[in-house]
Short mmCIF file of C-alpha atoms in Angstrom, two decimals:
data_model
loop_
_atom_site.label_atom_id
_atom_site.label_comp_id
_atom_site.label_asym_id
_atom_site.label_seq_id
_atom_site.Cartn_x
_atom_site.Cartn_y
_atom_site.Cartn_z
CA MET A 1 -34.10 -133.17 -28.89
CA GLN A 2 -31.24 -134.99 -30.46
CA ASN A 3 -32.79 -134.54 -33.35
CA LEU A 4 -32.85 -131.09 -32.99
CA ILE A 5 -29.42 -130.36 -31.73
CA GLU A 6 -28.57 -132.50 -35.55
CA ARG A 7 -31.03 -129.47 -37.53
CA LEU A 8 -29.36 -127.38 -35.92
CA ALA A 9 -25.33 -129.19 -36.27
CA ILE A 10 -26.53 -128.95 -40.38
CA ALA A 11 -27.66 -125.33 -40.50
CA ARG A 12 -24.85 -124.58 -38.82
CA SER A 13 -23.03 -126.22 -40.95
CA SER A 14 -24.48 -125.07 -43.92
CA LEU A 15 -24.70 -120.96 -43.57
CA ARG A 16 -20.53 -121.23 -42.73
CA SER A 17 -20.87 -122.86 -46.00
CA ILE A 18 -22.91 -119.73 -48.23
CA SER A 19 -19.57 -117.00 -49.14
CA SER A 20 -19.78 -114.07 -47.81
CA GLY A 21 -20.13 -110.56 -50.00
CA TRP A 22 -19.33 -106.95 -49.06
CA ILE A 23 -20.50 -103.34 -48.21
CA GLU A 24 -19.60 -100.65 -50.69
CA GLY A 25 -19.38 -96.97 -49.83
CA SER A 26 -17.42 -94.64 -52.07
CA ILE A 27 -14.50 -91.66 -51.55
CA GLU A 28 -15.55 -88.17 -50.34
CA GLU A 29 -12.49 -86.79 -49.90
CA LEU A 30 -8.67 -86.38 -50.66
CA SER A 31 -6.17 -84.75 -48.56
CA GLY A 32 -2.55 -85.45 -48.05
CA LEU A 33 -2.18 -88.24 -46.92
CA THR A 34 -5.91 -89.52 -45.72
CA VAL A 35 -8.55 -90.86 -47.51
CA GLN A 36 -12.71 -89.93 -46.30
CA ILE A 37 -15.05 -92.76 -47.11
CA GLY A 38 -19.25 -91.69 -46.84
CA GLY A 39 -22.17 -94.98 -46.80
CA LEU A 40 -19.51 -96.97 -44.12
CA ASN A 41 -19.99 -95.32 -41.00
CA ALA A 42 -22.10 -97.87 -39.30
CA CYS A 43 -19.75 -100.58 -40.80
CA VAL A 44 -16.56 -99.93 -39.90
CA SER A 45 -14.38 -100.00 -36.71
CA ILE A 46 -11.09 -98.33 -36.17
CA GLY A 47 -8.19 -100.42 -37.75
CA ASP A 48 -10.40 -102.13 -39.99
CA ARG A 49 -9.08 -102.67 -43.55
CA VAL A 50 -10.67 -102.24 -46.47
CA ALA A 51 -10.23 -101.71 -50.65
CA LEU A 52 -10.22 -98.90 -52.23
CA LEU A 53 -11.00 -99.15 -55.71
CA ALA A 54 -8.87 -97.03 -57.98
CA ARG A 55 -10.19 -96.60 -61.83
CA SER A 56 -7.25 -98.88 -63.40
CA GLY A 57 -9.39 -101.69 -61.56
CA GLN A 58 -6.61 -101.84 -58.80
CA CYS A 59 -7.06 -102.61 -55.38
CA VAL A 60 -5.53 -99.84 -53.01
CA PRO A 61 -5.48 -102.21 -49.10
CA ALA A 62 -5.73 -99.31 -46.30
CA GLU A 63 -7.21 -98.93 -43.06
CA ILE A 64 -9.77 -97.24 -40.97
CA ILE A 65 -7.39 -94.65 -38.74
CA GLY A 66 -11.14 -92.24 -37.79
CA LEU A 67 -14.28 -92.14 -37.29
CA SER A 68 -16.78 -88.74 -37.26
CA SER A 69 -19.84 -87.74 -37.82
CA SER A 70 -18.95 -86.60 -41.61
CA GLY A 71 -17.46 -89.64 -42.87
CA ALA A 72 -14.63 -92.79 -41.85
CA LYS A 73 -10.98 -91.63 -42.50
CA ALA A 74 -8.95 -94.38 -44.06
CA MET A 75 -4.43 -94.32 -44.93
CA ALA A 76 -4.01 -96.04 -47.63
CA PHE A 77 -0.89 -98.58 -47.98
CA GLY A 78 -0.01 -98.08 -51.31
CA SER A 79 -0.33 -94.68 -53.78
CA LEU A 80 -3.44 -92.62 -54.39
CA GLU A 81 -2.97 -91.94 -57.70
CA GLY A 82 -5.62 -93.42 -59.61
CA LEU A 83 -8.52 -92.79 -56.77
CA SER A 84 -11.13 -90.15 -57.23
CA LEU A 85 -14.44 -88.62 -55.80
CA GLY A 86 -17.09 -91.45 -56.12
CA SER A 87 -14.48 -94.06 -56.15
CA ARG A 88 -15.64 -97.17 -54.73
CA VAL A 89 -14.60 -98.52 -51.47
CA ARG A 90 -15.48 -101.99 -50.33
CA VAL A 91 -15.17 -103.76 -47.04
CA ALA A 92 -15.72 -106.94 -45.85
CA GLY A 93 -19.79 -107.90 -45.28
CA CYS A 94 -21.98 -110.22 -43.15
CA ALA A 95 -21.47 -113.63 -43.91
CA ALA A 96 -24.35 -115.84 -43.25
CA ALA A 97 -22.27 -117.18 -39.76
CA GLY A 98 -21.32 -114.17 -38.70
CA VAL A 99 -18.83 -111.08 -38.38
CA ILE A 100 -16.22 -111.58 -40.04
CA ASP A 101 -13.25 -110.48 -39.06
CA ARG A 102 -11.47 -107.35 -40.78
CA SER A 103 -8.50 -106.46 -38.78
CA ALA A 104 -5.25 -107.05 -39.55
CA SER A 105 -3.59 -110.31 -39.05
CA LEU A 106 -1.30 -112.92 -40.79
CA ALA A 107 -1.33 -116.64 -41.16
CA VAL A 108 2.76 -116.85 -40.15
CA ASP A 109 4.67 -120.60 -40.55
CA ALA A 110 8.05 -122.12 -40.03
CA ARG A 111 8.09 -122.35 -43.94
CA TRP A 112 7.93 -118.35 -44.00
CA LEU A 113 12.14 -119.32 -43.04
CA GLY A 114 14.59 -117.64 -45.23
CA ARG A 115 12.48 -115.32 -46.91
CA VAL A 116 11.86 -111.68 -47.10
CA VAL A 117 8.55 -110.07 -46.90
CA ASP A 118 6.40 -107.55 -46.65
CA PRO A 119 4.21 -106.21 -42.92
CA LEU A 120 1.11 -107.20 -45.17
CA GLY A 121 2.61 -110.63 -45.99
CA THR A 122 3.71 -110.66 -49.23
CA ALA A 123 7.59 -112.42 -50.60
CA LEU A 124 9.80 -109.79 -51.82
CA ASP A 125 12.74 -112.20 -52.85
CA GLY A 126 10.96 -113.54 -55.87
CA GLY A 127 9.98 -116.58 -54.83
CA GLU A 128 6.92 -118.51 -54.55
CA THR A 129 3.77 -117.48 -52.65
CA LEU A 130 3.77 -117.74 -48.78
CA THR A 131 2.72 -120.73 -47.39
CA PRO A 132 0.01 -119.80 -44.96
CA GLY A 133 -0.16 -120.64 -41.89
CA LYS A 134 -2.88 -120.14 -38.59
CA LEU A 135 -3.78 -116.01 -38.52
CA ARG A 136 -2.39 -114.53 -35.93
CA PRO A 137 -4.00 -110.90 -35.02
CA VAL A 138 -0.99 -108.09 -36.28
CA HIS A 139 -2.03 -105.32 -33.01
CA ALA A 140 -2.15 -108.08 -29.71
CA ALA A 141 -1.68 -107.31 -26.36
CA PRO A 142 1.88 -108.68 -24.80
CA ILE A 143 1.93 -111.46 -21.99
CA ALA A 144 0.23 -110.39 -19.35
CA ALA A 145 2.81 -109.26 -16.71
CA THR A 146 1.92 -112.47 -14.22
CA LEU A 147 2.08 -114.88 -16.11
CA ARG A 148 5.31 -113.69 -17.76
CA ALA A 149 9.14 -116.32 -16.83
CA ARG A 150 11.76 -114.81 -15.74
CA LEU A 151 14.86 -114.09 -18.30
CA GLY A 152 16.95 -116.72 -19.56
CA PRO A 153 20.47 -117.50 -19.26
CA ARG A 154 23.17 -114.81 -21.06
CA LEU A 155 22.77 -114.90 -24.48
CA ALA A 156 26.57 -115.20 -26.13
CA THR A 157 26.48 -112.24 -29.05
CA GLY A 158 30.41 -112.92 -29.97
CA VAL A 159 30.29 -108.94 -29.53
CA ARG A 160 33.14 -108.68 -26.68
CA ALA A 161 32.21 -105.11 -25.78
CA ILE A 162 28.36 -105.90 -25.43
CA ASP A 163 29.14 -109.92 -23.93
CA CYS A 164 31.66 -108.22 -20.91
CA PHE A 165 29.88 -105.08 -20.28
CA VAL A 166 26.40 -104.74 -21.36
CA SER A 167 25.86 -108.53 -20.83
CA CYS A 168 22.40 -109.57 -22.54
CA ARG A 169 20.21 -112.02 -21.65
CA GLU A 170 17.76 -114.37 -23.21
CA GLY A 171 13.78 -112.98 -23.74
CA GLN A 172 15.46 -109.26 -22.47
CA ARG A 173 15.04 -105.84 -24.34
CA LEU A 174 18.12 -103.84 -25.54
CA GLY A 175 17.90 -100.36 -27.13
CA LEU A 176 21.07 -99.40 -29.75
CA PHE A 177 20.78 -95.66 -30.33
CA ALA A 178 22.86 -94.23 -32.30
CA GLY A 179 23.83 -91.23 -34.69
CA SER A 180 23.80 -91.85 -38.72
CA GLY A 181 27.66 -93.51 -40.14
CA VAL A 182 28.78 -94.62 -36.18
CA GLY A 183 28.12 -97.93 -37.41
CA LYS A 184 25.13 -99.39 -35.54
CA SER A 185 24.10 -101.40 -39.18
CA THR A 186 27.69 -103.38 -39.19
CA LEU A 187 27.38 -104.36 -35.60
CA LEU A 188 23.66 -105.21 -36.26
CA ALA A 189 24.41 -107.31 -38.66
CA MET A 190 27.75 -109.11 -35.96
CA LEU A 191 24.47 -109.34 -34.16
CA ALA A 192 22.35 -111.38 -36.43
CA ARG A 193 25.14 -113.84 -37.47
CA HIS A 194 27.12 -114.60 -34.70
CA THR A 195 23.91 -114.27 -31.30
CA LYS A 196 23.29 -117.81 -30.62
CA CYS A 197 19.80 -117.94 -31.36
CA ASP A 198 17.18 -120.86 -32.46
CA VAL A 199 15.64 -118.07 -35.36
CA PHE A 200 16.62 -114.54 -36.21
CA VAL A 201 13.54 -112.12 -37.40
CA ILE A 202 14.50 -108.37 -38.67
CA ALA A 203 12.82 -105.46 -39.47
CA LEU A 204 13.99 -102.93 -42.02
CA VAL A 205 12.07 -99.80 -41.15
CA GLY A 206 12.73 -96.92 -43.77
CA GLU A 207 15.55 -98.27 -44.81
CA ARG A 208 17.07 -97.41 -47.60
CA GLY A 209 16.14 -99.31 -50.72
CA ARG A 210 20.26 -99.17 -52.06
CA GLU A 211 21.10 -101.37 -48.00
CA VAL A 212 18.36 -104.13 -48.09
CA ARG A 213 20.73 -106.83 -50.74
CA GLU A 214 23.61 -105.02 -48.95
CA PHE A 215 22.45 -106.37 -45.86
CA ILE A 216 20.87 -109.55 -46.51
CA GLU A 217 23.34 -110.62 -49.69
CA ASP A 218 26.18 -109.27 -47.70
CA ASP A 219 25.90 -108.90 -43.95
CA LEU A 220 23.25 -112.05 -43.04
CA GLY A 221 24.95 -114.22 -45.36
CA ALA A 222 22.76 -117.46 -47.07
CA GLU A 223 23.98 -118.38 -44.11
CA GLY A 224 22.08 -116.78 -41.57
CA LEU A 225 18.92 -116.15 -43.65
CA ALA A 226 18.35 -119.68 -43.74
CA ARG A 227 16.63 -119.11 -40.21
CA ALA A 228 15.51 -115.41 -40.44
CA VAL A 229 12.47 -113.96 -41.91
CA VAL A 230 13.43 -110.65 -42.64
CA VAL A 231 10.48 -107.46 -43.16
CA VAL A 232 11.13 -104.69 -45.24
CA ALA A 233 9.18 -101.21 -45.80
CA THR A 234 12.41 -99.01 -47.26
CA SER A 235 11.88 -94.99 -46.83
CA ASP A 236 9.79 -94.66 -49.91
CA THR A 237 7.03 -96.55 -48.99
CA PRO A 238 3.68 -95.02 -47.60
CA PRO A 239 3.76 -94.53 -43.65
CA LEU A 240 1.15 -96.58 -42.66
CA MET A 241 3.66 -99.27 -44.45
CA ARG A 242 6.46 -98.25 -42.38
CA ARG A 243 4.51 -98.91 -39.37
CA GLU A 244 2.56 -101.85 -40.61
CA ALA A 245 6.47 -102.96 -40.27
CA ALA A 246 7.57 -102.55 -36.76
CA TYR A 247 4.56 -104.73 -36.06
CA ALA A 248 4.43 -108.00 -38.41
CA ALA A 249 7.95 -108.41 -37.25
CA MET A 250 6.54 -108.19 -33.68
CA THR A 251 3.46 -111.35 -34.46
CA ILE A 252 5.86 -113.70 -36.16
CA ALA A 253 8.70 -112.87 -33.91
CA GLU A 254 4.95 -114.07 -31.64
CA HIS A 255 4.79 -117.83 -33.65
CA PHE A 256 8.07 -118.78 -33.93
CA ARG A 257 8.14 -117.96 -29.69
CA ASP A 258 5.00 -119.64 -28.98
CA ALA A 259 6.75 -122.86 -31.30
CA GLY A 260 9.20 -122.86 -28.05
CA CYS A 261 11.61 -120.86 -30.40
CA SER A 262 14.49 -117.89 -28.78
CA VAL A 263 13.79 -115.58 -31.29
CA MET A 264 15.99 -112.55 -31.54
CA LEU A 265 14.16 -109.62 -33.43
CA LEU A 266 16.43 -107.10 -34.77
CA MET A 267 14.42 -104.02 -35.59
CA ASP A 268 15.94 -100.51 -37.82
CA SER A 269 14.53 -98.82 -36.60
CA VAL A 270 12.34 -97.75 -33.92
CA THR A 271 12.73 -93.66 -34.69
CA ARG A 272 11.23 -94.37 -38.26
CA PHE A 273 8.04 -96.27 -36.57
CA CYS A 274 7.59 -93.28 -34.61
CA LEU A 275 8.23 -90.96 -37.57
CA ALA A 276 6.00 -92.85 -39.79
CA LEU A 277 3.33 -92.85 -36.62
CA ARG A 278 3.85 -89.41 -36.13
CA GLU A 279 2.83 -89.01 -40.23
CA ILE A 280 -0.26 -90.82 -39.69
CA ALA A 281 -1.54 -88.26 -36.28
CA LEU A 282 -0.94 -85.38 -37.63
CA SER A 283 -2.60 -86.21 -40.92
CA MET A 284 -5.71 -87.40 -38.84
CA GLY A 285 -5.30 -83.93 -36.98
CA GLU A 286 -3.97 -84.18 -33.91
CA PRO A 287 -1.74 -81.20 -32.35
CA PRO A 288 1.85 -81.99 -32.06
CA ALA A 289 3.18 -82.58 -28.64
CA THR A 290 7.12 -82.91 -27.26
CA ARG A 291 9.48 -82.21 -30.60
CA GLY A 292 6.81 -82.35 -32.99
CA TYR A 293 5.35 -85.99 -31.62
CA PRO A 294 1.80 -86.47 -30.76
CA PRO A 295 0.79 -87.28 -27.46
CA SER A 296 -0.12 -91.23 -29.57
CA VAL A 297 3.09 -91.49 -30.64
CA PHE A 298 4.26 -92.07 -27.37
CA ALA A 299 1.09 -94.63 -26.10
CA GLU A 300 2.09 -96.58 -28.78
CA LEU A 301 5.74 -97.02 -28.05
CA PRO A 302 5.08 -99.42 -24.67
CA ARG A 303 2.32 -100.99 -27.07
CA LEU A 304 5.27 -102.25 -29.00
CA LEU A 305 7.85 -102.65 -27.33
CA GLU A 306 5.95 -104.33 -24.35
CA ARG A 307 5.64 -107.53 -26.66
CA ALA A 308 8.79 -108.76 -26.56
CA GLY A 309 10.41 -110.59 -24.10
CA PRO A 310 9.37 -114.22 -21.75
CA GLY A 311 6.71 -115.76 -23.10
CA TYR A 312 5.09 -117.82 -21.14
CA ALA A 313 5.94 -119.56 -17.73
CA ALA A 314 5.99 -123.00 -17.48
CA ARG A 315 3.46 -124.72 -15.35
CA PRO A 316 2.48 -127.83 -14.91
CA GLY A 317 2.06 -131.12 -17.99
CA GLN A 318 3.16 -127.89 -20.47
CA ALA A 319 6.38 -126.91 -22.19
CA LYS A 320 7.96 -123.47 -21.33
CA ALA A 321 7.30 -121.50 -24.31
CA GLY A 322 9.94 -119.11 -26.05
CA GLN A 323 10.94 -116.25 -25.64
CA ILE A 324 12.21 -112.83 -27.95
CA THR A 325 15.01 -111.37 -27.27
CA GLY A 326 14.76 -107.83 -28.90
CA LEU A 327 17.18 -104.79 -29.82
CA PHE A 328 15.98 -101.83 -31.23
CA SER A 329 18.16 -99.46 -32.81
CA VAL A 330 17.38 -95.71 -32.30
CA LEU A 331 18.30 -92.89 -34.52
CA VAL A 332 19.01 -90.19 -32.29
CA GLU A 333 18.46 -86.95 -34.02
CA GLY A 334 21.46 -84.52 -33.98
CA ASP A 335 22.97 -87.06 -31.89
CA ASP A 336 21.02 -85.92 -29.24
CA HIS A 337 20.54 -88.90 -26.80
CA ASN A 338 18.18 -87.33 -24.57
CA GLU A 339 15.92 -86.59 -27.07
CA PRO A 340 11.74 -87.31 -27.10
CA ILE A 341 11.93 -90.72 -28.89
CA ALA A 342 15.12 -92.00 -27.23
CA ASP A 343 14.14 -91.15 -23.93
CA ALA A 344 11.02 -92.52 -23.94
CA VAL A 345 12.42 -95.46 -25.47
CA ARG A 346 15.47 -96.11 -22.53
CA GLY A 347 12.56 -95.79 -20.29
CA ILE A 348 10.21 -99.00 -21.16
CA LEU A 349 14.11 -101.16 -22.20
CA ASP A 350 16.01 -103.48 -20.27
CA GLY A 351 19.72 -101.98 -21.31
CA HIS A 352 20.92 -99.69 -23.75
CA VAL A 353 24.24 -99.27 -25.80
CA VAL A 354 24.96 -96.21 -26.57
CA LEU A 355 27.74 -95.97 -30.16
CA ASP A 356 29.97 -93.04 -29.53
CA ARG A 357 30.62 -90.61 -32.88
CA GLY A 358 33.67 -89.34 -31.42
CA ILE A 359 34.96 -93.45 -30.97
CA ALA A 360 34.55 -93.94 -34.14
CA GLU A 361 35.98 -90.79 -35.30
CA LEU A 362 39.30 -92.09 -33.58
CA GLY A 363 38.13 -95.64 -35.66
CA ARG A 364 37.86 -97.22 -32.49
CA TYR A 365 34.87 -100.29 -34.11
CA PRO A 366 32.55 -100.94 -32.40
CA ALA A 367 31.89 -98.15 -31.27
CA VAL A 368 30.46 -98.47 -27.93
CA ASN A 369 30.54 -96.13 -25.53
CA ILE A 370 30.83 -98.51 -22.21
CA LEU A 371 30.65 -95.81 -19.53
CA ARG A 372 26.89 -94.81 -20.69
CA SER A 373 25.98 -98.38 -22.01
CA LEU A 374 24.14 -100.86 -19.42
CA SER A 375 21.98 -103.88 -19.28
CA ARG A 376 19.91 -104.55 -16.39
CA ALA A 377 19.82 -107.84 -16.32
CA VAL A 378 23.93 -108.21 -15.89
CA PRO A 379 24.33 -108.67 -11.89
CA GLY A 380 21.74 -111.83 -11.72
CA CYS A 381 23.25 -113.18 -15.80
CA ASN A 382 27.23 -112.32 -15.27
CA SER A 383 28.96 -114.91 -12.02
CA LEU A 384 30.96 -112.62 -8.82
CA ALA A 385 34.43 -112.93 -10.47
CA GLU A 386 32.99 -111.72 -13.67
CA ASN A 387 30.64 -108.61 -12.51
CA ARG A 388 33.78 -107.47 -10.26
CA LEU A 389 36.03 -107.80 -13.10
CA ILE A 390 33.50 -105.49 -15.41
CA ASN A 391 33.12 -102.98 -12.30
CA ARG A 392 37.07 -102.52 -12.09
CA ALA A 393 37.87 -102.71 -15.88
CA ARG A 394 34.25 -99.56 -15.72
CA GLY A 395 36.42 -97.77 -12.69
CA VAL A 396 39.74 -98.02 -15.14
CA LEU A 397 37.51 -96.22 -18.29
CA ALA A 398 36.39 -94.13 -16.11
CA MET A 399 39.12 -92.84 -14.22
CA HIS A 400 41.09 -92.48 -17.06
CA GLU A 401 38.61 -90.05 -18.94
CA LYS A 402 38.66 -88.38 -16.26
CA MET A 403 42.39 -87.14 -15.77
CA ALA A 404 42.76 -87.61 -20.13
CA ASP A 405 42.09 -83.59 -20.37
CA LEU A 406 45.18 -83.46 -17.75
CA VAL A 407 47.76 -85.37 -19.13
CA ARG A 408 47.33 -83.90 -22.89
CA LEU A 409 48.08 -80.41 -20.60
CA GLY A 410 51.17 -82.18 -19.05
CA ALA A 411 48.93 -80.58 -15.51
CA TYR A 412 49.18 -85.06 -14.42
CA ARG A 413 52.95 -86.04 -13.34
CA PRO A 414 53.62 -89.85 -13.77
CA GLY A 415 53.70 -91.54 -9.48
CA THR A 416 51.86 -88.91 -8.35
CA ASP A 417 48.58 -91.73 -7.78
CA ALA A 418 48.43 -95.27 -7.63
CA THR A 419 45.36 -94.84 -8.27
CA VAL A 420 45.28 -92.52 -12.22
CA ASP A 421 49.03 -94.29 -13.16
CA GLU A 422 46.61 -97.69 -13.22
CA ALA A 423 43.97 -96.21 -15.55
CA LEU A 424 46.91 -94.21 -18.17
CA GLN A 425 48.14 -98.39 -18.80
CA LEU A 426 45.19 -100.55 -17.98
CA ALA A 427 42.43 -97.72 -20.24
CA PRO A 428 44.86 -98.00 -23.78
CA ARG A 429 45.05 -102.21 -23.62
CA ILE A 430 41.04 -101.89 -22.78
CA GLU A 431 40.70 -100.15 -25.51
CA ASP A 432 42.69 -102.22 -28.21
CA LEU A 433 40.64 -105.93 -26.87
CA LEU A 434 37.06 -104.26 -27.51
CA LYS A 435 38.33 -102.94 -31.09
CA GLN A 436 36.85 -105.79 -33.08
CA THR A 437 35.58 -106.70 -37.65
CA ARG A 438 32.58 -107.73 -38.19
CA ASP A 439 34.25 -111.72 -38.30
CA ASN A 440 36.38 -111.22 -35.69
CA ILE A 441 34.57 -112.68 -32.87
CA ASN A 442 34.43 -114.26 -28.78
CA LEU A 443 32.92 -116.26 -26.48
CA ALA A 444 31.19 -114.66 -24.04
CA ASP A 445 33.26 -116.83 -21.63
CA ASP A 446 36.71 -115.77 -23.74
CA SER A 447 35.49 -112.28 -23.99
CA PHE A 448 35.97 -112.40 -19.94
CA ARG A 449 39.48 -114.07 -20.22
CA LEU A 450 40.76 -111.46 -22.56
CA LEU A 451 39.48 -108.66 -20.64
CA ALA A 452 41.37 -110.15 -17.12
CA ARG A 453 45.33 -110.61 -19.44
CA ALA A 454 44.17 -106.72 -20.19
CA MET A 455 43.78 -105.90 -17.07
CA ASN A 456 46.09 -108.38 -15.21
CA ASP A 457 44.06 -109.36 -13.34
CA ASP A 458 45.60 -112.43 -11.45
CA LEU A 459 42.41 -112.87 -8.83
CA PHE A 460 40.19 -113.82 -12.40
CA GLU A 461 42.53 -116.00 -13.71
CA ALA A 462 42.79 -117.88 -10.58
CA THR A 463 39.20 -118.16 -9.85
CA CYS A 464 37.65 -118.77 -13.43
CA GLY A 465 40.45 -120.59 -14.42
#
């Protein structure tokens, strides 16, 4: 019996050493963004990676996105130039020890810190080839809800508007909702440079090519880049590449989370990720639904966003895993904060920060609209005195906004209502406090003290010092 077991072990080892081959099909149709492949229906499944061989000999990676009786449909990660009818398509075959895993994966390693990569794990910064680590599936499932840890303590971002009014906890997921040109990228840069986290993973999805280097060198800086991994897919890349940038960034963040790190994931933007999903779905023939977005877009959103958050809860004898604090920007179309993507993302995340064009036009940056911004984790991370201060400040700002038109028209006489008089006196002081340049950073506790002084809140000073 022992002899048989040894023989089986030797045979298994020999089979593993046999190099795998590949299976070939051919391109039967090129239409728009999709490629129809013949001869591979029985060998591939949705999500498998294949290689399209152009006339020049160049290998174009692609992914199977659909299957039908007439053939498999694929979409390329690169240009379709040089491909023609009859061009060969290769997919990894079967090794003697079993079927090769052809699904999307990344070999993430801690030595990726300080690097700029594309969604396929190739270096874009001109440096050395990335050191491979253990393979991780790119399209992984989120941690089961019952196995996750609770949200951690308050996370200091250095931005007074967020630290005071939209307090963020470790492992929380916030949305940053803004129209174009309202200061979204500047606010992301402030968060990337000053938030107290171990590792930053930054996904630039569909970003302008001109802005990538400016963001890395000016906004992030050498010190910020040293503890960050930047995943880039610019607006000129195929939709599959833009979609994959979001998943690749999430996979990299999960690697550092499982290593026990506190990770900040900054994704700019979820809207462009959804636009890429729409292009892919429409190319497959899926009918458009809400404002041109196919239903699959709204099914895909929670699969991505739910992967961020706390890691596994600590068990006896096991170290607690880290967490992914996610900040996902949403580029609202036409400043409509109720458009489908903004509405769907707002329902999934744990809070939202709204940037207002009217506030930006008045010259107050960051242009956070305090009354429309919300963090669902605020009561659990602030003290009673801090929560009381925030509620009072929100009340002051709300009353000032309500009475602003009457004051401008001269329809309100000072002294008529003490609450209104207080709002007219304190609201401008709060607005001045919220003004902040990129390098003007405060600790969270200092931000609350400054807010209390602006509101003449002696009770807060006496309680918290």
